[in-house]
C-alpha cells in the first residue's frame, strides 16, 4: 500500500478500494502524511495563505442536526453585524496584512441580495479577495454576488451519502446542494466544498466517495473538519470524529487533488492545540483565522471549545504568521488563488 501511496503522488489517482483500506487502518498513516506533505510542497510550495474570517450572523433558518447554531437551538444568543461593522472589520484585517476576507454566516434572510452586493462592493474596493460562505442560494443570487465582485464560495457538501445527508438535514435536499455547487462552478467562482469527518453513520466507503466527488466536481478548495458534537443539538450525545481521521481524509485529498487550496481548519485545532500545525505538515496550505471582533466570536459556536474564540483580532495575524514561520514556511503575499 505504501507503494500505491507513493504512486498516487505521481499520477493523482487511487482506487476506491485502496482509499477505503487506508481509512480503515492506521498502518499507512506515516507514509500517507509524509507523501501528502511532499505533494503540497511540490505543487503549492512553502507559502501558507492567511484568510481572515468574519462571522457576520449566527441567525440561521436551517436545522442541520450537528450544528450549534441550528435554528431550533434556543440557547444561542443570536446576533447579526451591521453593514458598517462588517466593512470596518474587513478594513481592519486589510491593515493587518490579510489578503482575503471570508464572509461566513448562517442562512440569514435579513441579508438581502441588495445588502450583500453593497457589502461585497465595499470589501472589493479595498483590493481584497473575497470568499463567501453563506449557504444555499438561488442561481440568480449567486450570479449577483459574482457580478458584484465575489471571488470564491465555500459550500461543504457535508457528505455525499444521500441517505445520511437526508437524515442530518431536515427540510433540505441533497439535489439542491449539488445544484448550488454546480452553479458556483459554472458562474466562475473558485469553488470550495468539503465534508464533516466522523458523522454518526458515516462509513469509510462514503468518505472515499466524498473524496472522489471532490475530484469529479473539480473543486478549487477543500475544507475538512472532524464532526464535534455540539450541546443542545440532536447529536450532542453522539461520538465525534477524530483529528487523525480528519487529517487522513485531508492527506488523501491532497494526493488526488494536488493543486487545490486546503485549509488547516479550526475544528482540527479544537481537538488538539497543535492541530493546525499537524494539518499544515500533512497537506494543508491555507489557514483561516477569525477576525470577528469582541463577543460575537463566542456566540458563533458551531461546536464547544471552538479554538481561538479568546484571541483578539490585534494578535491574530501576527500569531498566525509566527506559527507558520515556526515550521519553516512563509506567509503568502498574494490572494492565493488556485492558479496563482
Ligand atoms: N451556512 C453556511 C453553510 O451552510 O455553508 C456556512 C456556515 S456553516 C455553520 C459552516 C460549516 O460549519 C458547515 O459547513 C459545517 O461543516 C461546519 N459545522 C457545523 N457544525 C459543526 C460541528 N458540530 N462540528 C464541526 N463542524 C461543524
Short mmCIF file of C-alpha atoms in Angstrom, two decimals, residues 1-324:
data_model
loop_
_atom_site.label_atom_id
_atom_site.label_comp_id
_atom_site.label_asym_id
_atom_site.label_seq_id
_atom_site.Cartn_x
_atom_site.Cartn_y
_atom_site.Cartn_z
CA UNK A 1 0.00 0.00 0.00
CA UNK A 2 2.86 2.40 0.73
CA UNK A 3 3.99 1.91 -2.88
CA UNK A 4 0.47 2.77 -4.08
CA UNK A 5 0.52 5.94 -1.96
CA UNK A 6 3.84 6.94 -3.49
CA UNK A 7 2.49 6.22 -6.96
CA UNK A 8 -0.56 8.38 -6.23
CA UNK A 9 1.83 11.28 -5.60
CA UNK A 10 2.86 10.91 -9.25
CA UNK A 11 -0.43 10.20 -11.00
CA UNK A 12 -3.04 11.69 -8.59
CA UNK A 13 -5.22 8.59 -8.59
CA UNK A 14 -6.12 5.87 -6.12
CA UNK A 15 -8.64 3.07 -6.44
CA UNK A 16 -11.68 3.46 -4.22
CA UNK A 17 -10.87 0.15 -2.51
CA UNK A 18 -7.41 1.45 -1.61
CA UNK A 19 -8.82 4.71 -0.21
CA UNK A 20 -11.12 2.64 1.99
CA UNK A 21 -8.26 0.42 3.14
CA UNK A 22 -6.15 3.45 4.06
CA UNK A 23 -9.06 4.95 6.00
CA UNK A 24 -9.73 1.74 7.90
CA UNK A 25 -6.26 1.21 9.37
CA UNK A 26 -3.53 3.39 10.88
CA UNK A 27 -0.86 1.20 9.28
CA UNK A 28 -0.10 3.55 6.37
CA UNK A 29 -0.56 6.87 8.17
CA UNK A 30 3.11 7.79 8.36
CA UNK A 31 3.65 7.26 4.64
CA UNK A 32 0.35 8.97 3.80
CA UNK A 33 1.11 12.15 5.78
CA UNK A 34 4.71 12.34 4.54
CA UNK A 35 3.68 11.86 0.90
CA UNK A 36 0.83 14.40 1.12
CA UNK A 37 3.27 16.92 2.59
CA UNK A 38 5.70 16.29 -0.26
CA UNK A 39 2.90 16.80 -2.84
CA UNK A 40 1.88 20.04 -1.11
CA UNK A 41 5.49 21.25 -1.27
CA UNK A 42 5.92 20.30 -4.92
CA UNK A 43 2.60 21.77 -6.11
CA UNK A 44 1.96 24.71 -3.76
CA UNK A 45 5.41 25.49 -2.34
CA UNK A 46 6.09 26.55 1.24
CA UNK A 47 3.75 29.52 1.18
CA UNK A 48 0.76 29.49 3.53
CA UNK A 49 -2.12 31.82 2.68
CA UNK A 50 -3.87 33.51 5.58
CA UNK A 51 -7.57 34.31 5.06
CA UNK A 52 -9.50 36.30 7.68
CA UNK A 53 -13.00 35.05 8.55
CA UNK A 54 -15.75 37.44 9.58
CA UNK A 55 -18.69 35.55 11.13
CA UNK A 56 -21.29 38.19 10.46
CA UNK A 57 -24.51 36.50 11.57
CA UNK A 58 -25.36 33.40 13.61
CA UNK A 59 -29.02 33.55 12.62
CA UNK A 60 -29.95 30.54 10.51
CA UNK A 61 -33.16 29.21 9.01
CA UNK A 62 -31.72 25.70 8.66
CA UNK A 63 -31.73 22.90 11.20
CA UNK A 64 -28.64 20.80 10.40
CA UNK A 65 -28.62 18.26 13.21
CA UNK A 66 -24.92 18.63 14.01
CA UNK A 67 -24.72 22.41 14.04
CA UNK A 68 -24.57 24.51 17.21
CA UNK A 69 -26.27 27.50 15.56
CA UNK A 70 -29.15 25.49 14.04
CA UNK A 71 -32.50 27.27 14.08
CA UNK A 72 -34.03 25.22 16.89
CA UNK A 73 -31.15 25.77 19.32
CA UNK A 74 -32.90 28.25 21.61
CA UNK A 75 -29.90 28.57 23.93
CA UNK A 76 -27.92 30.53 21.31
CA UNK A 77 -27.76 34.29 21.76
CA UNK A 78 -28.36 35.45 18.22
CA UNK A 79 -26.58 38.41 16.58
CA UNK A 80 -26.03 39.98 13.23
CA UNK A 81 -23.40 42.60 12.41
CA UNK A 82 -24.40 45.87 10.78
CA UNK A 83 -23.16 46.60 7.28
CA UNK A 84 -20.71 49.17 8.64
CA UNK A 85 -19.36 46.76 11.28
CA UNK A 86 -18.67 44.18 8.56
CA UNK A 87 -16.86 46.75 6.43
CA UNK A 88 -14.90 48.03 9.46
CA UNK A 89 -13.77 44.51 10.41
CA UNK A 90 -12.63 43.92 6.82
CA UNK A 91 -10.75 47.26 6.74
CA UNK A 92 -9.01 46.38 9.99
CA UNK A 93 -7.98 42.97 8.63
CA UNK A 94 -6.71 44.67 5.48
CA UNK A 95 -4.49 46.97 7.56
CA UNK A 96 -3.12 43.98 9.45
CA UNK A 97 -1.99 42.28 6.23
CA UNK A 98 -4.80 39.89 5.28
CA UNK A 99 -5.23 39.50 1.51
CA UNK A 100 -8.53 37.60 1.59
CA UNK A 101 -11.69 38.07 3.62
CA UNK A 102 -14.10 35.19 4.13
CA UNK A 103 -17.65 36.25 5.00
CA UNK A 104 -19.45 33.46 6.81
CA UNK A 105 -22.93 33.27 8.35
CA UNK A 106 -25.97 31.16 8.96
CA UNK A 107 -28.66 31.36 6.29
CA UNK A 108 -30.00 34.72 7.45
CA UNK A 109 -32.71 36.23 5.22
CA UNK A 110 -32.05 39.72 6.60
CA UNK A 111 -29.07 39.94 4.28
CA UNK A 112 -30.88 40.53 1.02
CA UNK A 113 -29.09 40.41 -2.31
CA UNK A 114 -29.02 44.20 -2.27
CA UNK A 115 -27.33 44.34 1.14
CA UNK A 116 -24.85 41.61 0.25
CA UNK A 117 -23.97 43.31 -3.03
CA UNK A 118 -23.24 46.51 -1.10
CA UNK A 119 -21.02 44.66 1.39
CA UNK A 120 -19.19 42.81 -1.41
CA UNK A 121 -18.53 46.05 -3.30
CA UNK A 122 -17.25 47.78 -0.15
CA UNK A 123 -14.80 44.97 0.57
CA UNK A 124 -13.68 44.60 -3.05
CA UNK A 125 -12.98 48.36 -3.14
CA UNK A 126 -10.26 47.68 -0.53
CA UNK A 127 -8.42 45.47 -3.05
CA UNK A 128 -9.06 42.29 -1.07
CA UNK A 129 -10.04 38.89 -2.44
CA UNK A 130 -13.45 37.88 -1.13
CA UNK A 131 -14.84 34.46 -0.27
CA UNK A 132 -18.48 33.92 0.65
CA UNK A 133 -19.72 31.10 2.88
CA UNK A 134 -23.38 31.90 3.37
CA UNK A 135 -25.14 28.72 2.37
CA UNK A 136 -27.66 27.72 -0.28
CA UNK A 137 -28.93 30.48 -2.57
CA UNK A 138 -30.66 30.72 -5.93
CA UNK A 139 -28.69 30.82 -9.17
CA UNK A 140 -29.66 34.48 -9.56
CA UNK A 141 -28.35 35.34 -6.11
CA UNK A 142 -25.04 33.61 -6.77
CA UNK A 143 -24.82 35.49 -10.08
CA UNK A 144 -25.47 38.85 -8.38
CA UNK A 145 -22.72 38.26 -5.78
CA UNK A 146 -20.30 37.23 -8.52
CA UNK A 147 -21.11 40.28 -10.62
CA UNK A 148 -20.53 42.45 -7.53
CA UNK A 149 -17.00 41.03 -7.30
CA UNK A 150 -17.08 37.95 -5.03
CA UNK A 151 -14.21 35.65 -5.99
CA UNK A 152 -14.78 32.42 -4.11
CA UNK A 153 -17.57 30.47 -2.43
CA UNK A 154 -17.38 27.77 0.23
CA UNK A 155 -20.21 25.29 0.50
CA UNK A 156 -19.44 21.93 2.02
CA UNK A 157 -21.43 19.03 0.66
CA UNK A 158 -21.01 17.68 4.24
CA UNK A 159 -21.49 14.09 2.98
CA UNK A 160 -22.25 12.59 -0.44
CA UNK A 161 -24.16 9.73 1.18
CA UNK A 162 -27.70 10.74 0.17
CA UNK A 163 -29.44 8.87 2.97
CA UNK A 164 -27.10 10.25 5.60
CA UNK A 165 -27.47 13.72 4.10
CA UNK A 166 -31.24 13.42 4.37
CA UNK A 167 -31.13 12.26 7.98
CA UNK A 168 -28.86 15.11 9.02
CA UNK A 169 -30.53 17.96 7.12
CA UNK A 170 -34.27 18.17 7.77
CA UNK A 171 -36.16 20.08 5.07
CA UNK A 172 -33.10 20.38 2.87
CA UNK A 173 -32.33 18.48 -0.29
CA UNK A 174 -29.14 16.83 -1.45
CA UNK A 175 -30.07 17.67 -5.04
CA UNK A 176 -30.32 21.37 -4.24
CA UNK A 177 -26.92 21.39 -2.52
CA UNK A 178 -25.44 19.75 -5.63
CA UNK A 179 -27.23 22.30 -7.81
CA UNK A 180 -25.63 25.07 -5.74
CA UNK A 181 -22.14 23.63 -6.19
CA UNK A 182 -22.60 23.18 -9.93
CA UNK A 183 -23.95 26.74 -10.22
CA UNK A 184 -20.94 28.11 -8.38
CA UNK A 185 -18.54 26.33 -10.72
CA UNK A 186 -20.48 27.43 -13.81
CA UNK A 187 -20.55 31.05 -12.65
CA UNK A 188 -16.77 31.05 -12.36
CA UNK A 189 -16.31 31.12 -8.61
CA UNK A 190 -13.30 29.42 -7.10
CA UNK A 191 -15.50 26.81 -5.51
CA UNK A 192 -14.81 25.22 -2.18
CA UNK A 193 -16.51 22.18 -0.74
CA UNK A 194 -15.75 19.59 1.90
CA UNK A 195 -17.19 17.25 4.48
CA UNK A 196 -17.53 16.58 8.17
CA UNK A 197 -15.44 13.57 9.18
CA UNK A 198 -16.83 11.21 11.80
CA UNK A 199 -20.55 11.87 11.42
CA UNK A 200 -22.72 9.20 13.06
CA UNK A 201 -23.49 6.58 10.43
CA UNK A 202 -20.70 7.66 8.08
CA UNK A 203 -18.62 4.82 6.62
CA UNK A 204 -15.12 4.65 5.13
CA UNK A 205 -16.77 3.88 1.80
CA UNK A 206 -18.89 7.00 1.94
CA UNK A 207 -15.79 9.09 2.75
CA UNK A 208 -14.00 7.50 -0.22
CA UNK A 209 -16.98 8.54 -2.38
CA UNK A 210 -16.74 12.07 -0.94
CA UNK A 211 -13.07 12.37 -1.94
CA UNK A 212 -13.83 11.07 -5.44
CA UNK A 213 -16.66 13.60 -5.65
CA UNK A 214 -14.25 16.48 -4.90
CA UNK A 215 -12.27 15.35 -7.91
CA UNK A 216 -15.29 14.94 -10.14
CA UNK A 217 -16.52 18.45 -9.26
CA UNK A 218 -13.00 19.77 -9.82
CA UNK A 219 -13.33 21.73 -6.58
CA UNK A 220 -10.78 24.50 -6.11
CA UNK A 221 -10.69 24.37 -2.31
CA UNK A 222 -11.46 21.58 0.13
CA UNK A 223 -12.31 22.31 3.76
CA UNK A 224 -12.46 19.28 6.04
CA UNK A 225 -13.04 19.05 9.73
CA UNK A 226 -13.88 16.48 12.36
CA UNK A 227 -17.51 16.49 13.47
CA UNK A 228 -17.55 17.78 17.06
CA UNK A 229 -20.81 17.09 18.94
CA UNK A 230 -22.48 20.36 19.93
CA UNK A 231 -24.64 20.91 23.02
CA UNK A 232 -28.38 21.37 22.55
CA UNK A 233 -28.35 19.63 19.17
CA UNK A 234 -29.87 16.22 18.32
CA UNK A 235 -26.33 14.80 18.01
CA UNK A 236 -25.00 16.12 21.32
CA UNK A 237 -24.57 12.61 22.78
CA UNK A 238 -23.03 11.05 19.68
CA UNK A 239 -19.33 10.28 19.36
CA UNK A 240 -17.38 12.88 17.41
CA UNK A 241 -14.79 12.44 14.68
CA UNK A 242 -11.09 12.16 15.47
CA UNK A 243 -8.34 14.52 14.43
CA UNK A 244 -6.34 11.65 12.95
CA UNK A 245 -9.17 10.53 10.69
CA UNK A 246 -9.79 14.12 9.53
CA UNK A 247 -6.07 14.51 8.77
CA UNK A 248 -6.13 11.28 6.78
CA UNK A 249 -9.07 12.45 4.67
CA UNK A 250 -7.21 15.72 4.11
CA UNK A 251 -3.97 13.97 3.14
CA UNK A 252 -5.81 11.66 0.71
CA UNK A 253 -7.49 14.72 -0.79
CA UNK A 254 -4.07 16.32 -1.35
CA UNK A 255 -2.87 13.19 -3.16
CA UNK A 256 -5.85 13.20 -5.50
CA UNK A 257 -6.36 16.95 -5.99
CA UNK A 258 -2.80 18.16 -5.96
CA UNK A 259 -3.03 21.87 -6.80
CA UNK A 260 -6.11 22.83 -4.77
CA UNK A 261 -6.15 25.03 -1.69
CA UNK A 262 -6.68 23.13 1.54
CA UNK A 263 -7.08 24.90 4.87
CA UNK A 264 -5.89 23.68 8.25
CA UNK A 265 -9.28 24.11 9.91
CA UNK A 266 -10.38 25.50 13.28
CA UNK A 267 -12.13 22.22 14.16
CA UNK A 268 -8.76 20.46 13.86
CA UNK A 269 -7.20 22.96 16.26
CA UNK A 270 -10.14 22.48 18.63
CA UNK A 271 -9.31 18.78 19.05
CA UNK A 272 -5.57 19.34 19.56
CA UNK A 273 -3.57 22.51 20.36
CA UNK A 274 -1.19 21.65 17.51
CA UNK A 275 -3.98 20.52 15.18
CA UNK A 276 -3.42 23.20 12.56
CA UNK A 277 0.35 22.65 12.52
CA UNK A 278 -0.24 18.93 12.08
CA UNK A 279 -2.54 19.76 9.16
CA UNK A 280 -0.02 22.14 7.59
CA UNK A 281 2.51 19.30 7.79
CA UNK A 282 0.16 16.77 6.18
CA UNK A 283 -1.06 18.56 3.05
CA UNK A 284 -2.68 21.87 4.06
CA UNK A 285 -1.51 25.23 2.65
CA UNK A 286 -4.11 27.71 3.94
CA UNK A 287 -5.15 28.96 7.35
CA UNK A 288 -8.31 30.90 8.13
CA UNK A 289 -8.14 32.75 11.45
CA UNK A 290 -11.15 34.53 12.83
CA UNK A 291 -11.09 38.33 12.53
CA UNK A 292 -14.54 38.92 14.02
CA UNK A 293 -14.13 41.26 16.98
CA UNK A 294 -15.42 41.12 20.53
CA UNK A 295 -18.11 38.88 21.93
CA UNK A 296 -19.53 37.90 18.55
CA UNK A 297 -16.95 35.13 18.20
CA UNK A 298 -18.19 33.47 21.39
CA UNK A 299 -21.72 33.42 20.01
CA UNK A 300 -20.77 31.73 16.73
CA UNK A 301 -20.34 28.43 18.48
CA UNK A 302 -20.80 25.69 15.90
CA UNK A 303 -19.39 23.24 18.47
CA UNK A 304 -17.97 23.52 22.02
CA UNK A 305 -14.39 24.57 22.74
CA UNK A 306 -14.03 26.23 19.32
CA UNK A 307 -10.37 27.26 19.08
CA UNK A 308 -9.29 30.90 19.11
CA UNK A 309 -12.52 32.45 20.44
CA UNK A 310 -10.38 34.23 23.03
CA UNK A 311 -7.70 35.63 20.72
CA UNK A 312 -8.10 39.32 19.93
CA UNK A 313 -8.00 40.44 16.32
CA UNK A 314 -4.94 42.55 17.21
CA UNK A 315 -2.94 39.37 17.86
CA UNK A 316 -4.45 37.18 15.17
CA UNK A 317 -2.35 37.97 12.10
CA UNK A 318 0.97 38.17 13.96
CA UNK A 319 0.37 34.97 15.91
CA UNK A 320 -0.64 33.09 12.79
CA UNK A 321 2.47 34.37 11.00
CA UNK A 322 4.65 33.24 13.90
CA UNK A 323 3.09 29.79 13.81
CA UNK A 324 3.66 29.48 10.05
#
